[in-house]
Amino acid sequence: APPPPAADAARLGAWGPHAAGRVAVMLGAEGPGLSPAALAAADRRLTIPMRRPGDSLNVGSAAAIAFYKVTEATSATTSTK
């Protein structure tokens, strides 16, 4: 089973159109996740909500969801300017 999300991780859907500026998406391996240095460099941690605890996505599926949400959020900010 994958490790539980960090206590300070927000749901991916909670990161919305207010997002602005440059965005970097870091994806970790299912077991070890991201390195402590990568986590320390992050301004925000997000998790993809899952229906059942213990479910996990492969990194390609997680990346597709994350990039879709980033595009959606950043498009909303640029289309209103």
PDB file as gemmi writes it, atoms N, CA and C in Angstrom:
CRYST1    1.000    1.000    1.000  90.00  90.00  90.00 P 1                      
ATOM      1  N   ALA A   1       0.843  -1.191   0.000  1.00  0.00           N  
ATOM      2  CA  ALA A   1       0.000   0.000   0.000  1.00  0.00           C  
ATOM      3  C   ALA A   1       0.886   1.251   0.000  1.00  0.00           C  
ATOM      4  N   PRO A   2       0.451   2.284  -0.698  1.00  0.00           N  
ATOM      5  CA  PRO A   2       1.242   3.514  -0.712  1.00  0.00           C  
ATOM      6  C   PRO A   2       1.209   4.191   0.641  1.00  0.00           C  
ATOM      7  N   PRO A   3       2.211   5.009   0.930  1.00  0.00           N  
ATOM      8  CA  PRO A   3       2.202   5.720   2.203  1.00  0.00           C  
ATOM      9  C   PRO A   3       1.081   6.750   2.209  1.00  0.00           C  
ATOM     10  N   PRO A   4       0.587   7.103   3.390  1.00  0.00           N  
ATOM     11  CA  PRO A   4      -0.466   8.126   3.451  1.00  0.00           C  
ATOM     12  C   PRO A   4       0.096   9.486   3.028  1.00  0.00           C  
ATOM     13  N   PRO A   5      -0.777  10.384   2.528  1.00  0.00           N  
ATOM     14  CA  PRO A   5      -0.289  11.705   2.135  1.00  0.00           C  
ATOM     15  C   PRO A   5       0.225  12.480   3.350  1.00  0.00           C  
ATOM     16  N   ALA A   6       1.105  13.412   3.098  1.00  0.00           N  
ATOM     17  CA  ALA A   6       1.635  14.243   4.178  1.00  0.00           C  
ATOM     18  C   ALA A   6       0.493  15.016   4.837  1.00  0.00           C  
ATOM     19  N   ALA A   7       0.643  15.291   6.111  1.00  0.00           N  
ATOM     20  CA  ALA A   7      -0.396  15.998   6.857  1.00  0.00           C  
ATOM     21  C   ALA A   7      -0.697  17.365   6.259  1.00  0.00           C  
ATOM     22  N   ASP A   8       0.289  17.992   5.628  1.00  0.00           N  
ATOM     23  CA  ASP A   8       0.072  19.320   5.059  1.00  0.00           C  
ATOM     24  C   ASP A   8      -0.297  19.276   3.578  1.00  0.00           C  
ATOM     25  N   ALA A   9      -0.595  18.099   3.031  1.00  0.00           N  
ATOM     26  CA  ALA A   9      -0.940  17.970   1.614  1.00  0.00           C  
ATOM     27  C   ALA A   9      -2.406  18.318   1.402  1.00  0.00           C  
ATOM     28  N   ALA A  10      -2.674  19.191   0.444  1.00  0.00           N  
ATOM     29  CA  ALA A  10      -4.033  19.550   0.076  1.00  0.00           C  
ATOM     30  C   ALA A  10      -4.492  18.658  -1.064  1.00  0.00           C  
ATOM     31  N   ARG A  11      -5.805  18.514  -1.216  1.00  0.00           N  
ATOM     32  CA  ARG A  11      -6.346  17.760  -2.344  1.00  0.00           C  
ATOM     33  C   ARG A  11      -6.048  18.517  -3.629  1.00  0.00           C  
ATOM     34  N   LEU A  12      -5.726  17.806  -4.683  1.00  0.00           N  
ATOM     35  CA  LEU A  12      -5.367  18.426  -5.960  1.00  0.00           C  
ATOM     36  C   LEU A  12      -6.449  19.374  -6.448  1.00  0.00           C  
ATOM     37  N   GLY A  13      -7.715  19.042  -6.270  1.00  0.00           N  
ATOM     38  CA  GLY A  13      -8.806  19.903  -6.699  1.00  0.00           C  
ATOM     39  C   GLY A  13      -8.880  21.216  -5.937  1.00  0.00           C  
ATOM     40  N   ALA A  14      -8.262  21.268  -4.763  1.00  0.00           N  
ATOM     41  CA  ALA A  14      -8.281  22.492  -3.948  1.00  0.00           C  
ATOM     42  C   ALA A  14      -7.348  23.554  -4.509  1.00  0.00           C  
ATOM     43  N   TRP A  15      -6.464  23.152  -5.383  1.00  0.00           N  
ATOM     44  CA  TRP A  15      -5.518  24.078  -5.998  1.00  0.00           C  
ATOM     45  C   TRP A  15      -6.178  24.591  -7.255  1.00  0.00           C  
ATOM     46  N   GLY A  16      -6.679  25.803  -7.201  1.00  0.00           N  
ATOM     47  CA  GLY A  16      -7.540  26.247  -8.289  1.00  0.00           C  
ATOM     48  C   GLY A  16      -7.021  27.422  -9.062  1.00  0.00           C  
ATOM     49  N   PRO A  17      -7.941  28.177  -9.635  1.00  0.00           N  
ATOM     50  CA  PRO A  17      -7.592  29.265 -10.545  1.00  0.00           C  
ATOM     51  C   PRO A  17      -6.763  30.379  -9.924  1.00  0.00           C  
ATOM     52  N   HIS A  18      -6.662  30.406  -8.618  1.00  0.00           N  
ATOM     53  CA  HIS A  18      -5.847  31.446  -7.980  1.00  0.00           C  
ATOM     54  C   HIS A  18      -4.352  31.188  -8.168  1.00  0.00           C  
ATOM     55  N   ALA A  19      -4.020  30.010  -8.666  1.00  0.00           N  
ATOM     56  CA  ALA A  19      -2.609  29.674  -8.874  1.00  0.00           C  
ATOM     57  C   ALA A  19      -2.027  30.569  -9.971  1.00  0.00           C  
ATOM     58  N   ALA A  20      -0.892  31.104  -9.699  1.00  0.00           N  
ATOM     59  CA  ALA A  20      -0.257  31.976 -10.690  1.00  0.00           C  
ATOM     60  C   ALA A  20       1.242  31.756 -10.659  1.00  0.00           C  
ATOM     61  N   GLY A  21       1.896  32.219 -11.674  1.00  0.00           N  
ATOM     62  CA  GLY A  21       3.344  32.096 -11.717  1.00  0.00           C  
ATOM     63  C   GLY A  21       3.775  30.760 -12.263  1.00  0.00           C  
ATOM     64  N   ARG A  22       5.023  30.451 -12.026  1.00  0.00           N  
ATOM     65  CA  ARG A  22       5.601  29.215 -12.542  1.00  0.00           C  
ATOM     66  C   ARG A  22       5.224  28.045 -11.650  1.00  0.00           C  
ATOM     67  N   VAL A  23       5.048  26.908 -12.282  1.00  0.00           N  
ATOM     68  CA  VAL A  23       4.655  25.697 -11.569  1.00  0.00           C  
ATOM     69  C   VAL A  23       5.614  24.582 -11.948  1.00  0.00           C  
ATOM     70  N   ALA A  24       6.069  23.846 -10.967  1.00  0.00           N  
ATOM     71  CA  ALA A  24       6.862  22.640 -11.198  1.00  0.00           C  
ATOM     72  C   ALA A  24       6.115  21.481 -10.560  1.00  0.00           C  
ATOM     73  N   VAL A  25       5.981  20.408 -11.291  1.00  0.00           N  
ATOM     74  CA  VAL A  25       5.326  19.214 -10.775  1.00  0.00           C  
ATOM     75  C   VAL A  25       6.407  18.180 -10.508  1.00  0.00           C  
ATOM     76  N   MET A  26       6.456  17.698  -9.279  1.00  0.00           N  
ATOM     77  CA  MET A  26       7.409  16.650  -8.911  1.00  0.00           C  
ATOM     78  C   MET A  26       6.616  15.398  -8.580  1.00  0.00           C  
ATOM     79  N   LEU A  27       7.003  14.292  -9.168  1.00  0.00           N  
ATOM     80  CA  LEU A  27       6.314  13.019  -8.954  1.00  0.00           C  
ATOM     81  C   LEU A  27       7.311  12.019  -8.394  1.00  0.00           C  
ATOM     82  N   GLY A  28       6.905  11.329  -7.344  1.00  0.00           N  
ATOM     83  CA  GLY A  28       7.809  10.375  -6.714  1.00  0.00           C  
ATOM     84  C   GLY A  28       7.372   8.948  -6.961  1.00  0.00           C  
ATOM     85  N   ALA A  29       8.253   8.037  -6.661  1.00  0.00           N  
ATOM     86  CA  ALA A  29       7.952   6.615  -6.758  1.00  0.00           C  
ATOM     87  C   ALA A  29       6.921   6.233  -5.703  1.00  0.00           C  
ATOM     88  N   GLU A  30       6.155   5.201  -5.988  1.00  0.00           N  
ATOM     89  CA  GLU A  30       5.088   4.797  -5.072  1.00  0.00           C  
ATOM     90  C   GLU A  30       5.615   4.463  -3.678  1.00  0.00           C  
ATOM     91  N   GLY A  31       6.703   3.752  -3.589  1.00  0.00           N  
ATOM     92  CA  GLY A  31       7.238   3.373  -2.282  1.00  0.00           C  
ATOM     93  C   GLY A  31       7.946   4.526  -1.580  1.00  0.00           C  
ATOM     94  N   PRO A  32       9.114   4.914  -2.093  1.00  0.00           N  
ATOM     95  CA  PRO A  32       9.888   5.935  -1.392  1.00  0.00           C  
ATOM     96  C   PRO A  32       9.396   7.367  -1.606  1.00  0.00           C  
ATOM     97  N   GLY A  33       8.613   7.603  -2.631  1.00  0.00           N  
ATOM     98  CA  GLY A  33       8.129   8.967  -2.868  1.00  0.00           C  
ATOM     99  C   GLY A  33       9.256   9.883  -3.308  1.00  0.00           C  
ATOM    100  N   LEU A  34       9.160  11.138  -2.904  1.00  0.00           N  
ATOM    101  CA  LEU A  34      10.189  12.129  -3.236  1.00  0.00           C  
ATOM    102  C   LEU A  34      11.254  12.164  -2.148  1.00  0.00           C  
ATOM    103  N   SER A  35      12.421  12.611  -2.528  1.00  0.00           N  
ATOM    104  CA  SER A  35      13.507  12.718  -1.548  1.00  0.00           C  
ATOM    105  C   SER A  35      13.197  13.845  -0.560  1.00  0.00           C  
ATOM    106  N   PRO A  36      13.792  13.802   0.622  1.00  0.00           N  
ATOM    107  CA  PRO A  36      13.603  14.890   1.582  1.00  0.00           C  
ATOM    108  C   PRO A  36      13.996  16.251   0.994  1.00  0.00           C  
ATOM    109  N   ALA A  37      15.029  16.300   0.174  1.00  0.00           N  
ATOM    110  CA  ALA A  37      15.451  17.568  -0.438  1.00  0.00           C  
ATOM    111  C   ALA A  37      14.384  18.094  -1.392  1.00  0.00           C  
ATOM    112  N   ALA A  38      13.784  17.218  -2.176  1.00  0.00           N  
ATOM    113  CA  ALA A  38      12.719  17.646  -3.094  1.00  0.00           C  
ATOM    114  C   ALA A  38      11.509  18.147  -2.315  1.00  0.00           C  
ATOM    115  N   LEU A  39      11.139  17.437  -1.262  1.00  0.00           N  
ATOM    116  CA  LEU A  39      10.011  17.871  -0.441  1.00  0.00           C  
ATOM    117  C   LEU A  39      10.281  19.218   0.220  1.00  0.00           C  
ATOM    118  N   ALA A  40      11.512  19.427   0.663  1.00  0.00           N  
ATOM    119  CA  ALA A  40      11.870  20.700   1.304  1.00  0.00           C  
ATOM    120  C   ALA A  40      11.818  21.856   0.313  1.00  0.00           C  
ATOM    121  N   ALA A  41      12.054  21.585  -0.961  1.00  0.00           N  
ATOM    122  CA  ALA A  41      12.041  22.634  -1.983  1.00  0.00           C  
ATOM    123  C   ALA A  41      10.623  23.013  -2.409  1.00  0.00           C  
ATOM    124  N   ALA A  42       9.643  22.200  -2.064  1.00  0.00           N  
ATOM    125  CA  ALA A  42       8.269  22.437  -2.507  1.00  0.00           C  
ATOM    126  C   ALA A  42       7.597  23.533  -1.690  1.00  0.00           C  
ATOM    127  N   ASP A  43       6.871  24.399  -2.385  1.00  0.00           N  
ATOM    128  CA  ASP A  43       6.066  25.424  -1.713  1.00  0.00           C  
ATOM    129  C   ASP A  43       4.746  24.846  -1.228  1.00  0.00           C  
ATOM    130  N   ARG A  44       4.256  23.851  -1.940  1.00  0.00           N  
ATOM    131  CA  ARG A  44       2.960  23.259  -1.616  1.00  0.00           C  
ATOM    132  C   ARG A  44       2.983  21.786  -1.980  1.00  0.00           C  
ATOM    133  N   ARG A  45       2.305  20.986  -1.168  1.00  0.00           N  
ATOM    134  CA  ARG A  45       2.180  19.557  -1.445  1.00  0.00           C  
ATOM    135  C   ARG A  45       0.719  19.263  -1.750  1.00  0.00           C  
ATOM    136  N   LEU A  46       0.501  18.500  -2.800  1.00  0.00           N  
ATOM    137  CA  LEU A  46      -0.856  18.140  -3.201  1.00  0.00           C  
ATOM    138  C   LEU A  46      -0.971  16.636  -3.313  1.00  0.00           C  
ATOM    139  N   THR A  47      -2.166  16.144  -3.115  1.00  0.00           N  
ATOM    140  CA  THR A  47      -2.428  14.724  -3.252  1.00  0.00           C  
ATOM    141  C   THR A  47      -3.630  14.531  -4.166  1.00  0.00           C  
ATOM    142  N   ILE A  48      -3.650  13.463  -4.920  1.00  0.00           N  
ATOM    143  CA  ILE A  48      -4.784  13.137  -5.776  1.00  0.00           C  
ATOM    144  C   ILE A  48      -5.761  12.328  -4.932  1.00  0.00           C  
ATOM    145  N   PRO A  49      -6.980  12.839  -4.749  1.00  0.00           N  
ATOM    146  CA  PRO A  49      -7.945  12.106  -3.917  1.00  0.00           C  
ATOM    147  C   PRO A  49      -8.292  10.753  -4.543  1.00  0.00           C  
ATOM    148  N   MET A  50      -8.366   9.755  -3.714  1.00  0.00           N  
ATOM    149  CA  MET A  50      -8.707   8.402  -4.163  1.00  0.00           C  
ATOM    150  C   MET A  50      -9.967   7.951  -3.419  1.00  0.00           C  
ATOM    151  N   ARG A  51     -10.785   7.150  -4.077  1.00  0.00           N  
ATOM    152  CA  ARG A  51     -12.024   6.668  -3.443  1.00  0.00           C  
ATOM    153  C   ARG A  51     -11.753   5.771  -2.241  1.00  0.00           C  
ATOM    154  N   ARG A  52     -10.827   4.861  -2.414  1.00  0.00           N  
ATOM    155  CA  ARG A  52     -10.542   3.906  -1.338  1.00  0.00           C  
ATOM    156  C   ARG A  52      -9.131   4.119  -0.822  1.00  0.00           C  
ATOM    157  N   PRO A  53      -8.966   4.187   0.482  1.00  0.00           N  
ATOM    158  CA  PRO A  53      -7.609   4.294   1.034  1.00  0.00           C  
ATOM    159  C   PRO A  53      -6.780   3.092   0.590  1.00  0.00           C  
ATOM    160  N   GLY A  54      -5.545   3.334   0.276  1.00  0.00           N  
ATOM    161  CA  GLY A  54      -4.672   2.252  -0.154  1.00  0.00           C  
ATOM    162  C   GLY A  54      -4.604   2.102  -1.660  1.00  0.00           C  
ATOM    163  N   ASP A  55      -5.533   2.735  -2.373  1.00  0.00           N  
ATOM    164  CA  ASP A  55      -5.454   2.725  -3.834  1.00  0.00           C  
ATOM    165  C   ASP A  55      -4.294   3.595  -4.265  1.00  0.00           C  
ATOM    166  N   SER A  56      -3.735   3.299  -5.412  1.00  0.00           N  
ATOM    167  CA  SER A  56      -2.661   4.133  -5.928  1.00  0.00           C  
ATOM    168  C   SER A  56      -2.736   4.163  -7.451  1.00  0.00           C  
ATOM    169  N   LEU A  57      -2.103   5.170  -8.019  1.00  0.00           N  
ATOM    170  CA  LEU A  57      -2.019   5.322  -9.467  1.00  0.00           C  
ATOM    171  C   LEU A  57      -0.577   5.114  -9.893  1.00  0.00           C  
ATOM    172  N   ASN A  58      -0.385   4.648 -11.121  1.00  0.00           N  
ATOM    173  CA  ASN A  58       0.994   4.617 -11.587  1.00  0.00           C  
ATOM    174  C   ASN A  58       1.412   6.051 -11.893  1.00  0.00           C  
ATOM    175  N   VAL A  59       2.692   6.276 -12.008  1.00  0.00           N  
ATOM    176  CA  VAL A  59       3.200   7.639 -12.140  1.00  0.00           C  
ATOM    177  C   VAL A  59       2.711   8.315 -13.419  1.00  0.00           C  
ATOM    178  N   GLY A  60       2.507   7.550 -14.495  1.00  0.00           N  
ATOM    179  CA  GLY A  60       2.001   8.133 -15.737  1.00  0.00           C  
ATOM    180  C   GLY A  60       0.585   8.665 -15.574  1.00  0.00           C  
ATOM    181  N   SER A  61      -0.265   7.900 -14.904  1.00  0.00           N  
ATOM    182  CA  SER A  61      -1.636   8.341 -14.655  1.00  0.00           C  
ATOM    183  C   SER A  61      -1.663   9.548 -13.721  1.00  0.00           C  
ATOM    184  N   ALA A  62      -0.843   9.507 -12.688  1.00  0.00           N  
ATOM    185  CA  ALA A  62      -0.768  10.638 -11.751  1.00  0.00           C  
ATOM    186  C   ALA A  62      -0.273  11.890 -12.464  1.00  0.00           C  
ATOM    187  N   ALA A  63       0.707  11.740 -13.338  1.00  0.00           N  
ATOM    188  CA  ALA A  63       1.234  12.879 -14.090  1.00  0.00           C  
ATOM    189  C   ALA A  63       0.158  13.473 -14.986  1.00  0.00           C  
ATOM    190  N   ALA A  64      -0.597  12.628 -15.676  1.00  0.00           N  
ATOM    191  CA  ALA A  64      -1.646  13.123 -16.568  1.00  0.00           C  
ATOM    192  C   ALA A  64      -2.682  13.932 -15.797  1.00  0.00           C  
ATOM    193  N   ILE A  65      -3.098  13.451 -14.646  1.00  0.00           N  
ATOM    194  CA  ILE A  65      -4.071  14.173 -13.818  1.00  0.00           C  
ATOM    195  C   ILE A  65      -3.474  15.487 -13.339  1.00  0.00           C  
ATOM    196  N   ALA A  66      -2.245  15.447 -12.839  1.00  0.00           N  
ATOM    197  CA  ALA A  66      -1.598  16.663 -12.319  1.00  0.00           C  
ATOM    198  C   ALA A  66      -1.423  17.706 -13.414  1.00  0.00           C  
ATOM    199  N   PHE A  67      -0.952  17.304 -14.581  1.00  0.00           N  
ATOM    200  CA  PHE A  67      -0.740  18.269 -15.661  1.00  0.00           C  
ATOM    201  C   PHE A  67      -2.062  18.838 -16.164  1.00  0.00           C  
ATOM    202  N   TYR A  68      -3.107  18.026 -16.196  1.00  0.00           N  
ATOM    203  CA  TYR A  68      -4.423  18.526 -16.584  1.00  0.00           C  
ATOM    204  C   TYR A  68      -4.877  19.615 -15.612  1.00  0.00           C  
ATOM    205  N   LYS A  69      -4.755  19.346 -14.304  1.00  0.00           N  
ATOM    206  CA  LYS A  69      -5.202  20.318 -13.299  1.00  0.00           C  
ATOM    207  C   LYS A  69      -4.342  21.579 -13.323  1.00  0.00           C  
ATOM    208  N   VAL A  70      -3.051  21.444 -13.553  1.00  0.00           N  
ATOM    209  CA  VAL A  70      -2.177  22.623 -13.657  1.00  0.00           C  
ATOM    210  C   VAL A  70      -2.598  23.457 -14.859  1.00  0.00           C  
ATOM    211  N   THR A  71      -2.832  22.812 -15.996  1.00  0.00           N  
ATOM    212  CA  THR A  71      -3.253  23.526 -17.198  1.00  0.00           C  
ATOM    213  C   THR A  71      -4.594  24.212 -16.977  1.00  0.00           C  
ATOM    214  N   GLU A  72      -5.508  23.523 -16.349  1.00  0.00           N  
ATOM    215  CA  GLU A  72      -6.828  24.084 -16.056  1.00  0.00           C  
ATOM    216  C   GLU A  72      -6.704  25.319 -15.158  1.00  0.00           C  
ATOM    217  N   ALA A  73      -5.902  25.213 -14.118  1.00  0.00           N  
ATOM    218  CA  ALA A  73      -5.752  26.318 -13.171  1.00  0.00           C  
ATOM    219  C   ALA A  73      -5.020  27.506 -13.785  1.00  0.00           C  
ATOM    220  N   THR A  74      -3.958  27.237 -14.515  1.00  0.00           N  
ATOM    221  CA  THR A  74      -3.200  28.344 -15.086  1.00  0.00           C  
ATOM    222  C   THR A  74      -3.927  28.957 -16.273  1.00  0.00           C  
ATOM    223  N   SER A  75      -4.726  28.192 -16.992  1.00  0.00           N  
ATOM    224  CA  SER A  75      -5.522  28.745 -18.094  1.00  0.00           C  
ATOM    225  C   SER A  75      -6.579  29.696 -17.566  1.00  0.00           C  
ATOM    226  N   ALA A  76      -7.140  29.369 -16.415  1.00  0.00           N  
ATOM    227  CA  ALA A  76      -8.164  30.218 -15.816  1.00  0.00           C  
ATOM    228  C   ALA A  76      -7.577  31.574 -15.428  1.00  0.00           C  
ATOM    229  N   THR A  77      -6.332  31.584 -14.947  1.00  0.00           N  
ATOM    230  CA  THR A  77      -5.734  32.865 -14.541  1.00  0.00           C  
ATOM    231  C   THR A  77      -5.317  33.668 -15.746  1.00  0.00           C  
ATOM    232  N   THR A  78      -4.846  33.031 -16.802  1.00  0.00           N  
ATOM    233  CA  THR A  78      -4.396  33.788 -17.970  1.00  0.00           C  
ATOM    234  C   THR A  78      -5.557  34.238 -18.840  1.00  0.00           C  
ATOM    235  N   SER A  79      -6.681  33.526 -18.804  1.00  0.00           N  
ATOM    236  CA  SER A  79      -7.814  33.924 -19.649  1.00  0.00           C  
ATOM    237  C   SER A  79      -8.578  35.096 -19.053  1.00  0.00           C  
ATOM    238  N   THR A  80      -8.355  35.390 -17.775  1.00  0.00           N  
ATOM    239  CA  THR A  80      -9.054  36.509 -17.147  1.00  0.00           C  
ATOM    240  C   THR A  80      -8.232  37.779 -17.174  1.00  0.00           C  
ATOM    241  N   LYS A  81      -7.023  37.723 -17.712  1.00  0.00           N  
ATOM    242  CA  LYS A  81      -6.145  38.909 -17.741  1.00  0.00           C  
ATOM    243  C   LYS A  81      -6.317  39.656 -19.032  1.00  0.00           C  
TER     244      LYS A  81                                                      
END                                                                             
